[in-house]
XYZ file of C-alpha atoms in Angstrom:
619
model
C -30.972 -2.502 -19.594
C -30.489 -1.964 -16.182
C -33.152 -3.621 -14.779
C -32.460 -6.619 -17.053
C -28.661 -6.423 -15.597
C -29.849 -5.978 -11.364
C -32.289 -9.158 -12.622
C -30.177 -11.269 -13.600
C -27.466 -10.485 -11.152
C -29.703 -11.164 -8.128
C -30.989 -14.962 -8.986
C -30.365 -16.849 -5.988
C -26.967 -18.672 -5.148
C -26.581 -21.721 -3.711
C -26.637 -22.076 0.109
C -22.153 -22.719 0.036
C -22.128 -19.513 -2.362
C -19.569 -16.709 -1.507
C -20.901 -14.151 -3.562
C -24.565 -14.206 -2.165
C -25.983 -11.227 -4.517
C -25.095 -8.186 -7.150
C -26.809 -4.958 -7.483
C -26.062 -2.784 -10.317
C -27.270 0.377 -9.749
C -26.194 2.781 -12.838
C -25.159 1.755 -16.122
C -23.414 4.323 -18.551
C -23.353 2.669 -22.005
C -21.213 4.482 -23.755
C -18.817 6.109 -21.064
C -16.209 8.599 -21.346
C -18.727 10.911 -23.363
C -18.759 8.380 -26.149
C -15.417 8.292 -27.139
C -14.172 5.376 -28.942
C -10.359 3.817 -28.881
C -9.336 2.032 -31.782
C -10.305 -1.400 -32.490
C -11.660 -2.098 -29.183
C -14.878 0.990 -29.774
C -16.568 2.145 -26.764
C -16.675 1.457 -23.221
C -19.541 1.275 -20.414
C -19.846 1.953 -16.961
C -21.235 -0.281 -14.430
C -21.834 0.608 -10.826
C -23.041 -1.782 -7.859
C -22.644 -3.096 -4.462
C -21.681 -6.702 -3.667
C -22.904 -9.092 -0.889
C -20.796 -11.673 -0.082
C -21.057 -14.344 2.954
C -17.745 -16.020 4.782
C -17.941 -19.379 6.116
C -16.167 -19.083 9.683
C -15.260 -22.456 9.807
C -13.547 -22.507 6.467
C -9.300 -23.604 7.698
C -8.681 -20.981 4.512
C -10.857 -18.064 6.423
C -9.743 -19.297 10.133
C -6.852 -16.786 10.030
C -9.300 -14.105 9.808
C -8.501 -12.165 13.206
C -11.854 -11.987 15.144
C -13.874 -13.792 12.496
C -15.039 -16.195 15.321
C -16.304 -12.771 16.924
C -18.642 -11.582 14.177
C -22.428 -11.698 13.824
C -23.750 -14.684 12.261
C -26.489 -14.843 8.727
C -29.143 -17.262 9.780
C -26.905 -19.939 7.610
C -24.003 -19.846 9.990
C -21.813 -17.159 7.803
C -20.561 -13.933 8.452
C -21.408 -11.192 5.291
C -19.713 -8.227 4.246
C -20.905 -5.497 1.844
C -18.665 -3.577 -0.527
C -19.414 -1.122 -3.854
C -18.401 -2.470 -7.297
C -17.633 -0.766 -10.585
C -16.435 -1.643 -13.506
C -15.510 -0.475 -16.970
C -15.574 -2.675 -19.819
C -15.475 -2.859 -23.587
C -19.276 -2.609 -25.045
C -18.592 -5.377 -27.620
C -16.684 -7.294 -25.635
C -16.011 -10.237 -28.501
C -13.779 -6.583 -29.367
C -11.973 -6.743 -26.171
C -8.770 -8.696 -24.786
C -11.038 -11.209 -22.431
C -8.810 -10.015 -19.326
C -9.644 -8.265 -16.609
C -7.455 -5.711 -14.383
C -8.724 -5.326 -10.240
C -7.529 -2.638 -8.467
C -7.898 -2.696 -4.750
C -8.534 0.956 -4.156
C -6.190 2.874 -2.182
C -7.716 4.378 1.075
C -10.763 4.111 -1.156
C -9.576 5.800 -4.505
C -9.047 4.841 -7.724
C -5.064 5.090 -9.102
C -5.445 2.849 -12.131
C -5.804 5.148 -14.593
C -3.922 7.842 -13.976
C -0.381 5.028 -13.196
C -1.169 3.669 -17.145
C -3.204 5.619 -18.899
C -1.348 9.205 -18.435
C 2.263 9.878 -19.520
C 3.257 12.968 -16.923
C 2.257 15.541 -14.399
C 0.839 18.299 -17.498
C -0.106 16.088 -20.717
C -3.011 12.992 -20.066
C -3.768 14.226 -16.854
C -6.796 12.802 -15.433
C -9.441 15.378 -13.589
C -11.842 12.499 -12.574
C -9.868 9.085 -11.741
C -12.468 8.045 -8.863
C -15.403 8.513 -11.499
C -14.405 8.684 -15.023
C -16.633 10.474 -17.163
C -15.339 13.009 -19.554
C -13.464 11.530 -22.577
C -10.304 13.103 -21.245
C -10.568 11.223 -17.845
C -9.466 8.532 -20.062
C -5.730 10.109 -20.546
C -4.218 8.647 -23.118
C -6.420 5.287 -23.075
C -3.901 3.029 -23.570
C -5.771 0.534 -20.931
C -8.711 0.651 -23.288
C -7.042 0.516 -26.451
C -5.909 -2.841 -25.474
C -9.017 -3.750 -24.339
C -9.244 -4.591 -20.819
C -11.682 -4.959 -18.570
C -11.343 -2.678 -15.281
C -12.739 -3.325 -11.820
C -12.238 -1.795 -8.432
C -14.247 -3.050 -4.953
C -13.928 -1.653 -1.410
C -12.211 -3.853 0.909
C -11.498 -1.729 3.944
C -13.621 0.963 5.971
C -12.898 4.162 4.550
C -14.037 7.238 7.114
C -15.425 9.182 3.882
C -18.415 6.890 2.780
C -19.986 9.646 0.257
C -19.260 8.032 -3.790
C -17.076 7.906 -5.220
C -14.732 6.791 -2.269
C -15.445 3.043 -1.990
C -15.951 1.944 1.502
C -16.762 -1.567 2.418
C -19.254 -2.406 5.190
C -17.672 -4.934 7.637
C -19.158 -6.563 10.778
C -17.961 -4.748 14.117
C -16.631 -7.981 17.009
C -18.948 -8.960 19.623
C -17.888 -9.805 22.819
C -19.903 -12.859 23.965
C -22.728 -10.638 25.771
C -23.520 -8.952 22.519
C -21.536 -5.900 23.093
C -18.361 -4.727 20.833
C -15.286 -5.636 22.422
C -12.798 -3.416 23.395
C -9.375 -2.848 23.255
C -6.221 -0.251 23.711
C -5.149 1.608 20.776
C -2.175 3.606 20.398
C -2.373 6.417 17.525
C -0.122 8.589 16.043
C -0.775 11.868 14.210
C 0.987 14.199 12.356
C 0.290 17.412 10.470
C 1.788 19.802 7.409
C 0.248 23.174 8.722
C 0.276 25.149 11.447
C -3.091 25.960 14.142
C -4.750 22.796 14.025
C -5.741 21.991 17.610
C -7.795 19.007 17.045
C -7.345 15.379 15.505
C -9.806 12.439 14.426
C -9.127 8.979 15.632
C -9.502 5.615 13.966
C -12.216 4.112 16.144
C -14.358 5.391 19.186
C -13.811 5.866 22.562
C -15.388 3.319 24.742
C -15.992 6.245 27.582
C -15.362 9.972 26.011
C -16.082 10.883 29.997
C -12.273 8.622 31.042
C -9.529 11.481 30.249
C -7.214 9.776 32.602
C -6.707 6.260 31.301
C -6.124 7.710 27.919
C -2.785 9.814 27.199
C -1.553 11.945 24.830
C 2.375 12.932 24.194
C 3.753 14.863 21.914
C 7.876 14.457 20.556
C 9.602 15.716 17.384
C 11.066 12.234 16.162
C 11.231 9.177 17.220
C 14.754 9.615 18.890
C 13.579 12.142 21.508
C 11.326 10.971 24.429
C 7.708 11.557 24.623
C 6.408 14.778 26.276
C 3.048 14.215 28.089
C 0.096 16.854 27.395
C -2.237 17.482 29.890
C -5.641 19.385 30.044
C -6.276 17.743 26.432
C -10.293 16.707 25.966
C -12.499 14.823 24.127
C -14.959 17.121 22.130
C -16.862 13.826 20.974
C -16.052 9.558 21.487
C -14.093 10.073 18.125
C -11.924 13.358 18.063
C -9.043 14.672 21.249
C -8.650 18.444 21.344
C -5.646 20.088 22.467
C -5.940 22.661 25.569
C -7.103 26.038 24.908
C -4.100 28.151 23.282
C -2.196 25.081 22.120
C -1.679 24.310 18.392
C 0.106 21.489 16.841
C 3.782 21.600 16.098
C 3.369 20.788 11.932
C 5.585 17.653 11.377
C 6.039 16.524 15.085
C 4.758 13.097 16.476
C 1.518 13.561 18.496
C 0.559 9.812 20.068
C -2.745 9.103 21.727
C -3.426 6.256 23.438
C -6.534 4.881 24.627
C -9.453 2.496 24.816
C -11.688 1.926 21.740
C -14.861 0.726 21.043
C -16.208 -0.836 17.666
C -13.591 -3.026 16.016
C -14.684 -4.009 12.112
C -13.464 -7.703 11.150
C -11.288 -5.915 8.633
C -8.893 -9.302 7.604
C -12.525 -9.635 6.123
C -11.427 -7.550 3.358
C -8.898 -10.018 2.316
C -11.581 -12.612 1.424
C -13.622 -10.312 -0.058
C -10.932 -9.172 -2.489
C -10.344 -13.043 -3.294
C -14.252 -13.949 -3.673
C -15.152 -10.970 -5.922
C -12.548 -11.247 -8.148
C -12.886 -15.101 -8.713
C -16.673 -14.194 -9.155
C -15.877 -11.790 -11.840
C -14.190 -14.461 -13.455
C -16.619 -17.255 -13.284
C -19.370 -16.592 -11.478
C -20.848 -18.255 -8.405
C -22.946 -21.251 -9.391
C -26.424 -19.775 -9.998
C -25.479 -16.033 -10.205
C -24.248 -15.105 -12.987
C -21.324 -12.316 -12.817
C -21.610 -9.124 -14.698
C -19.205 -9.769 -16.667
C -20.586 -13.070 -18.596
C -18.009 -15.336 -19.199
C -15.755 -12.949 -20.979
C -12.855 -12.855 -18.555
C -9.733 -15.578 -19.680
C -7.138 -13.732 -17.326
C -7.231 -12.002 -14.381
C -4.025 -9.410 -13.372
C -4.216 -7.621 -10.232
C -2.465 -3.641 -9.286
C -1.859 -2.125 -6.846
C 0.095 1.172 -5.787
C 1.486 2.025 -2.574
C -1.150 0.968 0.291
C -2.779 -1.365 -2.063
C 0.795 -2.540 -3.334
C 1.500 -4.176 0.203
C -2.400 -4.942 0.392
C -2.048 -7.790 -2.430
C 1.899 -8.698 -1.139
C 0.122 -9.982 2.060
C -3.022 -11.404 -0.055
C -0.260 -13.978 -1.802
C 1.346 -14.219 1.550
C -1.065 -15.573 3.425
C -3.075 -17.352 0.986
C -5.788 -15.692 -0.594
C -4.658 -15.819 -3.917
C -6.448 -19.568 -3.647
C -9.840 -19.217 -4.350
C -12.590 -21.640 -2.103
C -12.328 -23.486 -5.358
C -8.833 -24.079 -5.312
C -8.000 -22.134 -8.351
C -5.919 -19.431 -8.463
C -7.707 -15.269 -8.207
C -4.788 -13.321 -9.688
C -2.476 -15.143 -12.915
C -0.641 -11.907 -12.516
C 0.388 -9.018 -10.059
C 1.832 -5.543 -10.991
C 2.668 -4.143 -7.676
C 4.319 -0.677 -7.195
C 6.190 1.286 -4.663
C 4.537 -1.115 -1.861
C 8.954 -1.763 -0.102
C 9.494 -4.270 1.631
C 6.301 -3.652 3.832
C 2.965 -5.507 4.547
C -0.770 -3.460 5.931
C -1.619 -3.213 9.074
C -4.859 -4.959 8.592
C -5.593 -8.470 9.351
C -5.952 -7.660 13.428
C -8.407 -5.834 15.526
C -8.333 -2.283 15.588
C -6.621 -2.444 12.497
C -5.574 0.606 11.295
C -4.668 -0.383 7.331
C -4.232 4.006 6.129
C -1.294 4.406 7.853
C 2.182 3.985 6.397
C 5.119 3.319 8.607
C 8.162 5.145 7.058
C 11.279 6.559 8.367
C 9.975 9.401 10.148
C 6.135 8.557 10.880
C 3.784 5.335 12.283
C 7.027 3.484 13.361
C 4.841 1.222 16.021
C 2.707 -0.306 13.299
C 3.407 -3.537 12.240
C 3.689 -3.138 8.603
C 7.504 -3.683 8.312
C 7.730 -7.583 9.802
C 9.604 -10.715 8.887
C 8.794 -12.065 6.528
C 10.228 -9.108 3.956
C 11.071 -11.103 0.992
C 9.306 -13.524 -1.832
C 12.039 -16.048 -0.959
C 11.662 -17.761 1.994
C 14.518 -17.269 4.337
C 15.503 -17.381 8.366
C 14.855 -14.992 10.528
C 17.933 -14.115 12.585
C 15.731 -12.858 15.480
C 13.530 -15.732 15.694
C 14.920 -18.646 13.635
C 11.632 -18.435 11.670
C 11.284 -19.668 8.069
C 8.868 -18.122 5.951
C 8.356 -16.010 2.529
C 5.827 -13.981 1.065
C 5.355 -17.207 -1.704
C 4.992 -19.923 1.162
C 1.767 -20.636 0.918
C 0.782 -19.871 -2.311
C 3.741 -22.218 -3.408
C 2.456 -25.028 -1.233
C -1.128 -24.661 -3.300
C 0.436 -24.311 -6.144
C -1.692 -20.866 -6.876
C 1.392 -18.096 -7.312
C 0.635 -15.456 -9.862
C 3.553 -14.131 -11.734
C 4.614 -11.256 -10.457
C 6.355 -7.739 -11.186
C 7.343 -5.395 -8.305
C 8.799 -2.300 -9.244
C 10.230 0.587 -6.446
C 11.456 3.768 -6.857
C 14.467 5.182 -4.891
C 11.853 6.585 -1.893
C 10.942 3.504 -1.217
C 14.699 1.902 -0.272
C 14.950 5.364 1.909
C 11.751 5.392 3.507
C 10.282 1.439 3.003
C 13.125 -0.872 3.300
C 13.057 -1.878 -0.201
C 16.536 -3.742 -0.384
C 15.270 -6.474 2.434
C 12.952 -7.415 -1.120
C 16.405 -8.571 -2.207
C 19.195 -9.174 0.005
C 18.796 -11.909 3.073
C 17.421 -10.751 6.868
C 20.972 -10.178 7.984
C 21.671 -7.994 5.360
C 24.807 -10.393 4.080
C 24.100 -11.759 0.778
C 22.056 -10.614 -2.533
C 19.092 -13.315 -2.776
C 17.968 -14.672 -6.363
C 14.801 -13.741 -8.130
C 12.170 -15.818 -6.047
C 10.234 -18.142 -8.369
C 8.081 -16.058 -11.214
C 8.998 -12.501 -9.749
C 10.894 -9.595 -11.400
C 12.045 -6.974 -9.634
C 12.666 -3.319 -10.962
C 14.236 -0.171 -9.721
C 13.010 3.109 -11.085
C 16.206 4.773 -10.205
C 16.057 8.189 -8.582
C 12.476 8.430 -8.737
C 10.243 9.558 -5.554
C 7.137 7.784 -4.110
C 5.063 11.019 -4.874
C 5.892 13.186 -7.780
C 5.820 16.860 -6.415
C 6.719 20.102 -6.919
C 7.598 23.093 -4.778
C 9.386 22.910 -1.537
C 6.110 21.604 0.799
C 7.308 20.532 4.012
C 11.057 19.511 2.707
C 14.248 21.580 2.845
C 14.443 21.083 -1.178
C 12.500 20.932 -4.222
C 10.540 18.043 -4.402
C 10.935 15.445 -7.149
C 8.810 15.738 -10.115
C 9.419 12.814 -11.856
C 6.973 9.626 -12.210
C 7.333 6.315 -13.987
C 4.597 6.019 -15.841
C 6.020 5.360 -18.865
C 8.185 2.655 -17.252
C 4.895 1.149 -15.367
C 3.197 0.652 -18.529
C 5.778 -0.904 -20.388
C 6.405 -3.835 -17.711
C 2.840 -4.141 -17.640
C 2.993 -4.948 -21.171
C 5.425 -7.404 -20.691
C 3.935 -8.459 -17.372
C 0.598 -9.442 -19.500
C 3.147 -11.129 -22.030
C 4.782 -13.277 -19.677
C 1.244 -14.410 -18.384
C -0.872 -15.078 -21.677
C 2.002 -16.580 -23.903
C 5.215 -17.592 -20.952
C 7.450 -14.781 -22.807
C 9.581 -14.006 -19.790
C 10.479 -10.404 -19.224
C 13.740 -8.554 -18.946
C 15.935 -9.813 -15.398
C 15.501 -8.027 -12.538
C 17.278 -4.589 -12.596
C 17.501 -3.624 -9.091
C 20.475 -2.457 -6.853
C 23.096 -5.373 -5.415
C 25.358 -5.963 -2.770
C 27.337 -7.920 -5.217
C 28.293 -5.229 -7.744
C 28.410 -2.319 -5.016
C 25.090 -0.440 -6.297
C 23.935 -0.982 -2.475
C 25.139 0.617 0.343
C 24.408 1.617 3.830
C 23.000 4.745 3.825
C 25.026 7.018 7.062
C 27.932 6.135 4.661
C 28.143 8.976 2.409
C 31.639 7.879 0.865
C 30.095 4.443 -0.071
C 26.904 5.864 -1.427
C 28.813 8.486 -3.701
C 26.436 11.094 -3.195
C 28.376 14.547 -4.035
C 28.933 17.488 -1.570
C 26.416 19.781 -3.430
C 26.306 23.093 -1.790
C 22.726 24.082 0.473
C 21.761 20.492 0.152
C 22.501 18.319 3.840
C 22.724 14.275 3.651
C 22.245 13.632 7.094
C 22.576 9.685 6.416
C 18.895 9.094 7.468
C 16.766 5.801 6.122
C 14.456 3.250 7.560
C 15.607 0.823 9.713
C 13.601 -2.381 10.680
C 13.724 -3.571 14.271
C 12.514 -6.617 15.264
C 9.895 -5.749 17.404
C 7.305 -7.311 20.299
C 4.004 -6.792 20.498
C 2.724 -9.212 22.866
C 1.738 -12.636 22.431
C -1.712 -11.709 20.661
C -0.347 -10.866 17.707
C 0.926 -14.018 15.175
C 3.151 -13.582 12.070
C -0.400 -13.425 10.225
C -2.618 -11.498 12.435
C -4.041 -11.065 16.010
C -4.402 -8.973 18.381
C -1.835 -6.407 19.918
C -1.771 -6.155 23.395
C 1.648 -3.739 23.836
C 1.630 -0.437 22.006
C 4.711 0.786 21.357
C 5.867 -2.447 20.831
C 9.089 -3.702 22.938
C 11.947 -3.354 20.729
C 14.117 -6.689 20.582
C 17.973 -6.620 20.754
C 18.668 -2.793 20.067
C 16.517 -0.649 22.165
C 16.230 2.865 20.370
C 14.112 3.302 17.202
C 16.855 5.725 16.085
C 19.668 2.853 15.533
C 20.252 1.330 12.570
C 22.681 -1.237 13.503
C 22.643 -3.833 15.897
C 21.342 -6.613 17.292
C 17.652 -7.284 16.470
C 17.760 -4.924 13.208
C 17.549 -6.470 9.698
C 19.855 -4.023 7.859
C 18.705 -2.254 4.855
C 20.435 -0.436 1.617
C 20.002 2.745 -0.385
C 21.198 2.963 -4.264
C 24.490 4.371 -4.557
C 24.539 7.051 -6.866
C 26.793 8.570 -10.217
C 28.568 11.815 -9.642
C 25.566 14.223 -10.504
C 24.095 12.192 -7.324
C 21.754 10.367 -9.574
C 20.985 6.209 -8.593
C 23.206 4.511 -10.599
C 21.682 1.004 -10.898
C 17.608 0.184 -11.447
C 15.705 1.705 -15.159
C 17.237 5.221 -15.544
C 14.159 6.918 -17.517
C 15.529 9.803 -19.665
C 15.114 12.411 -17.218
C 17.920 10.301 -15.044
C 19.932 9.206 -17.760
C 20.283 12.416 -19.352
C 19.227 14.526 -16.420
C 19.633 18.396 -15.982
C 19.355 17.644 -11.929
C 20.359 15.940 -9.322
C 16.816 14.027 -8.227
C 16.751 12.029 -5.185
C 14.440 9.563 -3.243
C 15.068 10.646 -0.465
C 14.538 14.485 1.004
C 14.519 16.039 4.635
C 12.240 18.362 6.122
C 12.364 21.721 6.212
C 12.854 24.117 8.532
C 9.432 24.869 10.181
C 8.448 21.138 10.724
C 10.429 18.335 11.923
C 14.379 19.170 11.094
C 16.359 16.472 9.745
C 14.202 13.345 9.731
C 13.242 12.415 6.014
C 10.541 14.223 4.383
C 8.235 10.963 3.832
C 7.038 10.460 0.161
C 8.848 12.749 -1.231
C 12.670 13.457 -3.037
C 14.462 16.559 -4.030
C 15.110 17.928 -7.363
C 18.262 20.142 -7.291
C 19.422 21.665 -10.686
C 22.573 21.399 -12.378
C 24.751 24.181 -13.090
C 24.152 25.358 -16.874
C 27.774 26.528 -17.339
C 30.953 25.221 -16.240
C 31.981 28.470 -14.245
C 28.814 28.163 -12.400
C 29.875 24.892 -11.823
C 33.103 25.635 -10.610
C 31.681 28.195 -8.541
């Protein structure tokens, strides 16, 4: 079978073809041990790579930063490589005909265990990156429906070994053959103390120069950067600290320097777009592993891969070389009211700007919303829909947040204007949804934060507007209206106002007011609205100057929920564990006392129990 498959996949394409070949290099027929799930019977594993080949001069692949700087094929394109796998239903006449891509997060699978596990102990997957066992299926509610799955790389992941799925990009040439060069500024941060050493993103161009490079070290972004001398480079891709010195666990260590070796990474964009609309219909004489099963195509994504597909729609990749839209529908999760650093050179698309870390990215830029609005800075006009409106290739979309993300991601600029006046409408086939009091990462224990963390996950919620996200697509049944937090009705509020936001004096537990803000910020002319290159790092803040305000000129204010008297968010989906809750749980959370004190504690919220009698209450 599987040389039949890798046979058939690698018939030649036509000179104008995108996808050039497919290699399928394992096939389990039946996976997940042979178990079967209802109606739909067994499924099968396929694993490949994928070649595909860009045309440079395409206007839809011009925005590419650097594309004009990669290698050439002898046909005038520039190719990527990325791994492929898939899981589908055997019989696939048994199946629902739609298929579900995931672009993997930092190179790992999250599909599975976001809809087909119900909480931290029951359905728990042990193998999401490689399902195998029957029980890495959870509860299999994905497969019981009948969909088809499918995850490919579309970013350079450091860890190549499977199953993390790394694509293979082409590094930018200066004219003289050579990789160009550049200056890269980059932060690190750890959660344990006597490391002395950190990794960085992309080579030095000269390990030997120690003395055009720096590295400083600060607890938050309010203080002012210490220098560090004596620090060395063991090898062109790692800085050591000096003999005796550890790092301080939570504070802000930023090296700046000049790399070597930039991939074409905005690459990964059109790679995402030209697999998936292979998947769907092939590419003229190569046929795609999937036949011509596939009727509907819905795209997820979590977190990094969230904001991934918000700037696919944005700038135009959910238009396929054909003209035909990739995605019909999105279900995108926890991804705030943030972009990823990827479409420029030296793009560095793991990080994840949030109140407290990777601040100098530019993840959190105008444009923030679906709806196109004005900047205030810059007089702009743009939205995340623009384009894909002009082409008339939107997908219908559901975004759904938890509470972390309006602390730490600026999730109310999804829904209330730049200057932070007025509540905007539901943008054009997009639903918005709060998980209310939920945290970006369920956790327990304390960690690095002054409280419990928050345990609690939506995956029950996530799974029920993906139902009705898949409704609204196949047969136009519209789902419920937005439930998010509103100016209008007071369930928004700024966040150093405790008063406004309700939250209750709870004894041991500090509010110290803290949230992301988003500056408008400059960093140099290189860098466009959709990509570039980034010539000052920090960036120059416009209007306000310090990265600690949150008001002020050049700052596009954003909101927190405001919360019931247990300290629970009062608007958004309150799950049971909120609506009947035996805690106070919180998006937000601050560190604790051995890291950085009283900046937020990043993905995580707090979990403080209620009293279980009312003396202890009163007490």
């Amino acid at each position: 079978m599987l040389a039949a498959v890798s046979a058939a996949l690698l018939a030649a394409a036509p000179a104008e073809a995108r996808i050039v070949s497919v290699t399928i290099t394992s096939v389990q027929s039946p996976a997940f041990a042979g178990r079967s799930f209802g109606t739909v019977g067994q499924y099968e594993k396929l694993i490949g790579t994928v070649t595909g080949e860009v045309d440079p001069a395409d206007p839809q692949n011009a925005l590419i930063t650097d594309i004009a700087l990669a290698p050439r094929t002898p046909r005038g394109t520039v190719s990527y490589t990325a791994p492929l796998y898939i899981l589908r239903p055997i019989s696939q006449s048994a199946g629902n005909h739609s298929l579900i891509f995931e672009p993997p997060n930092r190179g790992n699978k999250y599909l599975l265990q976001q809809l087909n596990t119900f909480g931290q102990v029951d359905n728990t997957i042990g193998n999401a990156n490689d399902p195998t066992s029957a029980g890495d299926a959870g509860n299999g509610w994905l497969m019981q429906q009948g969909y088809t799955l499918a995850w490919a790389g579309w970013e350079v992941e450091p860890g190549t070994a499977f199953p993390i799925m790394s694509m293979t990009l082409p590094i930018a040439q200066q004219p003289n053959g050579r990789p160009v060069t550049g200056r890269v500024l980059f932060e690190a941060t750890v959660g344990v103390a006597g490391v002395t050493n950190r990794n960085i993103p992309f080579s030095a161009a000269d390990p030997s120069d120690t003395t055009t490079a720096s590295l400083t070290v600060r607890e938050d972004y309010a203080n002012t950067p210490v220098p560090i001398s004596g620090w060395t480079y063991p090898f062109a891709g790692n800085w050591r600290l000096p003999a005796g010195q550890t790092m301080a666990p939570g504070w802000l260590y930023e090296f700046s320097y000049t790399a070597t070796g930039s991939p074409v990474s905005g690459l990964g964009f059109a790679a995402v777009r030209d697999v998936v609309a292979f998947l769907r219909h092939g590419e003229g004489g190569l046929a795609s592993p999937l036949g011509g099963d596939i009727a509907t195509v819905f795209g997820a994504g979590y977190s990094q891969t969230g904001r991934f597909l918000r700037d696919f729609v944005r700038l135009g990749f959910n238009r396929s070389e054909d003209g035909l839209p990739v995605f019909d529908g999105l279900a995108l999760h926890e991804a705030g009211a943030n972009g990823v650093f990827l479409n420029a050179r030296f793009a560095q698309p793991d990080d994840s700007e949030r109140q407290h870390t990777d601040r100098w990215d530019p993840e959190g830029r105008f444009p923030f919303a679906w709806t196109t609005t004005t900047d205030p800075v810059t007089g702009a006009q743009d939205g995340a829909q623009a384009r894909c409106m002009a082409s008339a290739t939107c997908p219908l979309i559901i975004e759904t947040m938890t509470a972390n993300e309006y602390w730490e991601k600026a999730a109310s600029l999804l829904t209330t204007d730049p200057t932070g006046a007025t509540d905007l409408p539901d943008a054009p086939g997009v639903r918005s949804y709060l998980f209310a009091s939920l945290p970006h990462s369920a956790s327990s224990g304390y960690g690095q934060c002054a409280q419990p963390q928050n345990p609690l996950n939506g995956h029950a919620g996530l799974r029920a507007l993906f139902a009705d996200l898949d409704a609204w697509v196949r047969d136009g049944t519209e789902p419920p209206p937005s439930q998010v937090p509103r100016l209008s009705n007071h369930t928004l509020w700024v966040p150093w106002h405790r008063p406004g936001v309700h939250f209750p004096a709870i004894p041991g537990v500090t509010y110290r007011k803290v949230a992301t803000m988003r500056n408008a910020r400059d960093w140099g002319d290189g860098l466009r609205p959709d990509g570039g290159v980034i010539t000052r790092a920090p960036p120059v803040m416009l209007g306000v100057k310090s990265p600690s305000r949150v008001i002020g000129p050049g700052i596009y204010p954003s909101y927190v929920p405001t919360t019931d008297a247990n300290g629970n968010d009062q608007a958004g989906i309150r799950l049971p564990d909120i609506a009947v809750p035996v805690a106070t749980f919180t998006g937000w959370g601050l560190q604790g006392p051995a890291y950085a004190v009283g900046d937020g504690c990043g993905a995580s919220g707090q979990m403080i129990a209620l009293p279980l009698t009312e003396a202890a209450a009163q007490a």
